[in-house]
């Protein structure tokens, strides 16, 4: 029987409830662990995040949070479990890697597709490793990512896609791990790349070459700079489109501008029959491992979005456009539990 795998154990899909599919309990780039200005206390941070997550549970009915943080940007299995215990939220952890411009450490760049796939499978079935120790906490989703950090689209990779060689290797490993376990894959794509290609399709091509099920692949950040035809193309392939940055004006001048764009695109997709292909999330950083705020490392809007913005602001916006309560329940409850179960 299919289950959804949380850090505190497996649950029946029917118990998932309202689910946010792409959040970050703690977001931290590799190297911050050596910084004197980035020392943190696990108990204190778990308490702070636990209080915030409890508000989401008690006041807004959110039951499950997918922490789509792979090890190379700060995954901390014990923190995830403590947040789950203290908040009452069911937390799903991720195996996998981030984009190679910001992740996939040197150690893993020297490993084969088969070796990386084995890591993912063992994270899902045995337990995640942290600080060279096996923990009893298992991952419940796989993360893959593509795209650079700069203001321009990502450069072409060696295979004619805007995907680097190490990203290609990780994506193939994720597909093989998914094929063996049935686990869902959550992704990061670079919004600026949609101006020159469809990075979601490029990623999906690799995943399907390795036998992945596109219906278990959630494409992240596809609504930031899309052409509607690009979204339809992904839906036609069976992929899931993640509506993220709700209330977070990433690469846009205001929350109003991006939220209105998101709402319009959602309604157009539903009108075309793609309700089954949509999930919602914030992409919130509940804790951000960082040094001082500088021009090179500015503060992130992801840390400031109000906990209830989805329900207090975005859902009423959708309702004014004719998006119904049953449609909302389908996106927040039915779609995630179908996709996350394996």
CSV table of N, CA, C and O in Angstrom, one decimal, residues 144 161 163 168 170-179 185 187 198-219 232-240:
chain,number,residue,atom,x,y,z
A,144,UNK,N,16.1,17.8,-7.7
A,144,UNK,CA,17.1,18.1,-8.7
A,144,UNK,C,16.9,19.6,-9.1
A,144,UNK,O,15.9,20.2,-8.9
A,161,UNK,N,21.8,21.6,-24.1
A,161,UNK,CA,20.8,22.1,-23.2
A,161,UNK,C,21.4,23.0,-22.2
A,161,UNK,O,22.6,23.1,-22.0
A,163,UNK,N,21.9,22.9,-19.2
A,163,UNK,CA,22.0,22.0,-18.1
A,163,UNK,C,23.5,21.6,-18.1
A,163,UNK,O,24.1,21.2,-19.1
A,168,UNK,N,23.3,17.1,-15.2
A,168,UNK,CA,22.8,16.0,-16.0
A,168,UNK,C,22.9,14.7,-15.3
A,168,UNK,O,22.0,13.9,-15.3
A,170,UNK,N,23.1,14.1,-12.0
A,170,UNK,CA,22.2,14.1,-10.9
A,170,UNK,C,20.8,13.8,-11.4
A,170,UNK,O,20.0,13.0,-10.8
A,171,UNK,N,20.4,14.5,-12.5
A,171,UNK,CA,19.0,14.3,-13.0
A,171,UNK,C,18.8,12.8,-13.4
A,171,UNK,O,17.8,12.2,-13.1
A,172,UNK,N,19.8,12.2,-14.1
A,172,UNK,CA,19.7,10.8,-14.5
A,172,UNK,C,19.6,9.9,-13.2
A,172,UNK,O,18.9,8.9,-13.2
A,173,UNK,N,20.4,10.2,-12.2
A,173,UNK,CA,20.4,9.4,-11.0
A,173,UNK,C,19.0,9.5,-10.3
A,173,UNK,O,18.5,8.5,-9.9
A,174,UNK,N,18.4,10.7,-10.3
A,174,UNK,CA,17.1,10.9,-9.7
A,174,UNK,C,16.1,10.1,-10.4
A,174,UNK,O,15.2,9.5,-9.8
A,175,UNK,N,16.2,10.1,-11.8
A,175,UNK,CA,15.2,9.3,-12.5
A,175,UNK,C,15.3,7.8,-12.2
A,175,UNK,O,14.3,7.1,-12.0
A,176,UNK,N,16.5,7.3,-12.1
A,176,UNK,CA,16.7,5.9,-11.7
A,176,UNK,C,16.2,5.6,-10.3
A,176,UNK,O,15.6,4.5,-10.1
A,177,UNK,N,16.5,6.5,-9.4
A,177,UNK,CA,16.0,6.3,-8.0
A,177,UNK,C,14.5,6.3,-8.0
A,177,UNK,O,13.8,5.6,-7.3
A,178,UNK,N,13.9,7.2,-8.8
A,178,UNK,CA,12.4,7.3,-8.8
A,178,UNK,C,11.9,6.0,-9.4
A,178,UNK,O,10.9,5.5,-9.0
A,179,UNK,N,12.5,5.5,-10.5
A,179,UNK,CA,12.0,4.3,-11.2
A,179,UNK,C,12.0,3.1,-10.2
A,179,UNK,O,11.2,2.3,-10.2
A,185,UNK,N,9.7,13.6,-7.5
A,185,UNK,CA,10.8,14.4,-7.7
A,185,UNK,C,10.3,15.9,-7.7
A,185,UNK,O,9.3,16.2,-8.4
A,187,UNK,N,11.6,19.9,-8.3
A,187,UNK,CA,12.7,20.5,-9.1
A,187,UNK,C,12.8,22.0,-8.9
A,187,UNK,O,11.9,22.7,-8.5
A,198,UNK,N,12.8,26.2,-22.9
A,198,UNK,CA,11.9,25.7,-21.9
A,198,UNK,C,12.7,24.7,-21.0
A,198,UNK,O,12.8,23.5,-21.3
A,199,UNK,N,13.3,25.3,-19.9
A,199,UNK,CA,14.2,24.4,-19.1
A,199,UNK,C,13.4,23.2,-18.4
A,199,UNK,O,14.1,22.2,-18.1
A,200,UNK,N,12.1,23.4,-18.2
A,200,UNK,CA,11.4,22.3,-17.7
A,200,UNK,C,11.3,21.1,-18.6
A,200,UNK,O,11.5,19.9,-18.2
A,201,UNK,N,11.1,21.4,-19.9
A,201,UNK,CA,11.1,20.4,-20.9
A,201,UNK,C,12.5,19.7,-21.1
A,201,UNK,O,12.7,18.5,-21.2
A,202,UNK,N,13.6,20.6,-21.0
A,202,UNK,CA,14.9,20.0,-21.1
A,202,UNK,C,15.2,19.0,-19.9
A,202,UNK,O,15.8,18.0,-20.2
A,203,UNK,N,14.8,19.4,-18.7
A,203,UNK,CA,14.9,18.5,-17.6
A,203,UNK,C,14.1,17.3,-17.8
A,203,UNK,O,14.5,16.1,-17.5
A,204,UNK,N,12.8,17.5,-18.2
A,204,UNK,CA,11.9,16.3,-18.4
A,204,UNK,C,12.5,15.4,-19.4
A,204,UNK,O,12.3,14.1,-19.3
A,205,UNK,N,13.1,15.9,-20.5
A,205,UNK,CA,13.7,15.0,-21.5
A,205,UNK,C,14.7,14.0,-20.9
A,205,UNK,O,14.7,12.8,-21.2
A,206,UNK,N,15.6,14.5,-20.1
A,206,UNK,CA,16.6,13.7,-19.4
A,206,UNK,C,15.9,12.7,-18.5
A,206,UNK,O,16.2,11.5,-18.5
A,207,UNK,N,15.0,13.2,-17.7
A,207,UNK,CA,14.3,12.3,-16.7
A,207,UNK,C,13.6,11.1,-17.5
A,207,UNK,O,13.7,9.9,-17.1
A,208,UNK,N,12.9,11.4,-18.6
A,208,UNK,CA,12.2,10.4,-19.3
A,208,UNK,C,13.1,9.5,-20.1
A,208,UNK,O,12.8,8.3,-20.3
A,209,UNK,N,14.3,10.0,-20.5
A,209,UNK,CA,15.3,9.1,-21.1
A,209,UNK,C,15.7,8.0,-20.2
A,209,UNK,O,16.1,6.9,-20.6
A,210,UNK,N,15.7,8.3,-18.9
A,210,UNK,CA,16.1,7.3,-17.8
A,210,UNK,C,14.9,6.6,-17.2
A,210,UNK,O,15.0,5.9,-16.3
A,211,UNK,N,13.7,6.8,-17.8
A,211,UNK,CA,12.5,6.0,-17.4
A,211,UNK,C,11.7,6.6,-16.3
A,211,UNK,O,10.8,5.9,-15.7
A,212,UNK,N,11.8,7.9,-16.0
A,212,UNK,CA,11.0,8.5,-14.9
A,212,UNK,C,9.6,8.7,-15.3
A,212,UNK,O,9.3,8.8,-16.5
A,213,UNK,N,8.7,8.8,-14.4
A,213,UNK,CA,7.3,9.1,-14.6
A,213,UNK,C,7.1,10.6,-14.5
A,213,UNK,O,7.2,11.1,-13.4
A,214,UNK,N,6.7,11.3,-15.6
A,214,UNK,CA,6.5,12.7,-15.5
A,214,UNK,C,5.4,13.1,-14.6
A,214,UNK,O,5.4,14.3,-14.1
A,215,UNK,N,4.4,12.2,-14.3
A,215,UNK,CA,3.3,12.6,-13.4
A,215,UNK,C,3.8,12.6,-12.0
A,215,UNK,O,3.0,13.0,-11.1
A,216,UNK,N,5.0,12.2,-11.7
A,216,UNK,CA,5.6,12.3,-10.3
A,216,UNK,C,6.7,13.4,-10.3
A,216,UNK,O,7.6,13.3,-9.4
A,217,UNK,N,6.7,14.3,-11.2
A,217,UNK,CA,7.7,15.3,-11.3
A,217,UNK,C,7.0,16.7,-11.1
A,217,UNK,O,6.2,17.1,-11.9
A,218,UNK,N,7.4,17.4,-10.1
A,218,UNK,CA,6.9,18.8,-9.8
A,218,UNK,C,7.9,19.8,-10.3
A,218,UNK,O,9.0,19.9,-9.7
A,219,UNK,N,7.5,20.6,-11.3
A,219,UNK,CA,8.4,21.6,-11.8
A,219,UNK,C,8.4,22.9,-11.1
A,219,UNK,O,7.3,23.6,-11.0
A,232,UNK,N,1.7,24.9,-20.9
A,232,UNK,CA,0.9,23.9,-21.6
A,232,UNK,C,1.7,22.7,-22.1
A,232,UNK,O,1.3,21.6,-22.0
A,233,UNK,N,2.9,23.0,-22.6
A,233,UNK,CA,3.8,21.9,-23.1
A,233,UNK,C,4.2,21.0,-22.0
A,233,UNK,O,4.2,19.8,-22.2
A,234,UNK,N,4.5,21.5,-20.8
A,234,UNK,CA,4.8,20.7,-19.7
A,234,UNK,C,3.6,19.9,-19.2
A,234,UNK,O,3.7,18.7,-18.9
A,235,UNK,N,2.5,20.5,-19.1
A,235,UNK,CA,1.2,19.8,-18.8
A,235,UNK,C,0.9,18.7,-19.7
A,235,UNK,O,0.5,17.5,-19.3
A,236,UNK,N,1.1,18.9,-21.0
A,236,UNK,CA,0.8,17.9,-22.1
A,236,UNK,C,1.7,16.7,-21.9
A,236,UNK,O,1.4,15.6,-22.3
A,237,UNK,N,2.9,16.9,-21.3
A,237,UNK,CA,3.9,15.8,-21.1
A,237,UNK,C,3.5,15.1,-19.8
A,237,UNK,O,4.1,14.1,-19.5
A,238,UNK,N,2.6,15.6,-19.0
A,238,UNK,CA,2.1,15.0,-17.8
A,238,UNK,C,2.8,15.5,-16.5
A,238,UNK,O,2.5,15.0,-15.4
A,239,UNK,N,3.7,16.5,-16.7
A,239,UNK,CA,4.4,17.0,-15.5
A,239,UNK,C,3.5,17.9,-14.6
A,239,UNK,O,2.4,18.4,-15.1
A,240,UNK,N,3.9,18.1,-13.4
A,240,UNK,CA,3.1,18.9,-12.4
A,240,UNK,C,3.8,20.2,-12.3
A,240,UNK,O,5.0,20.4,-12.2
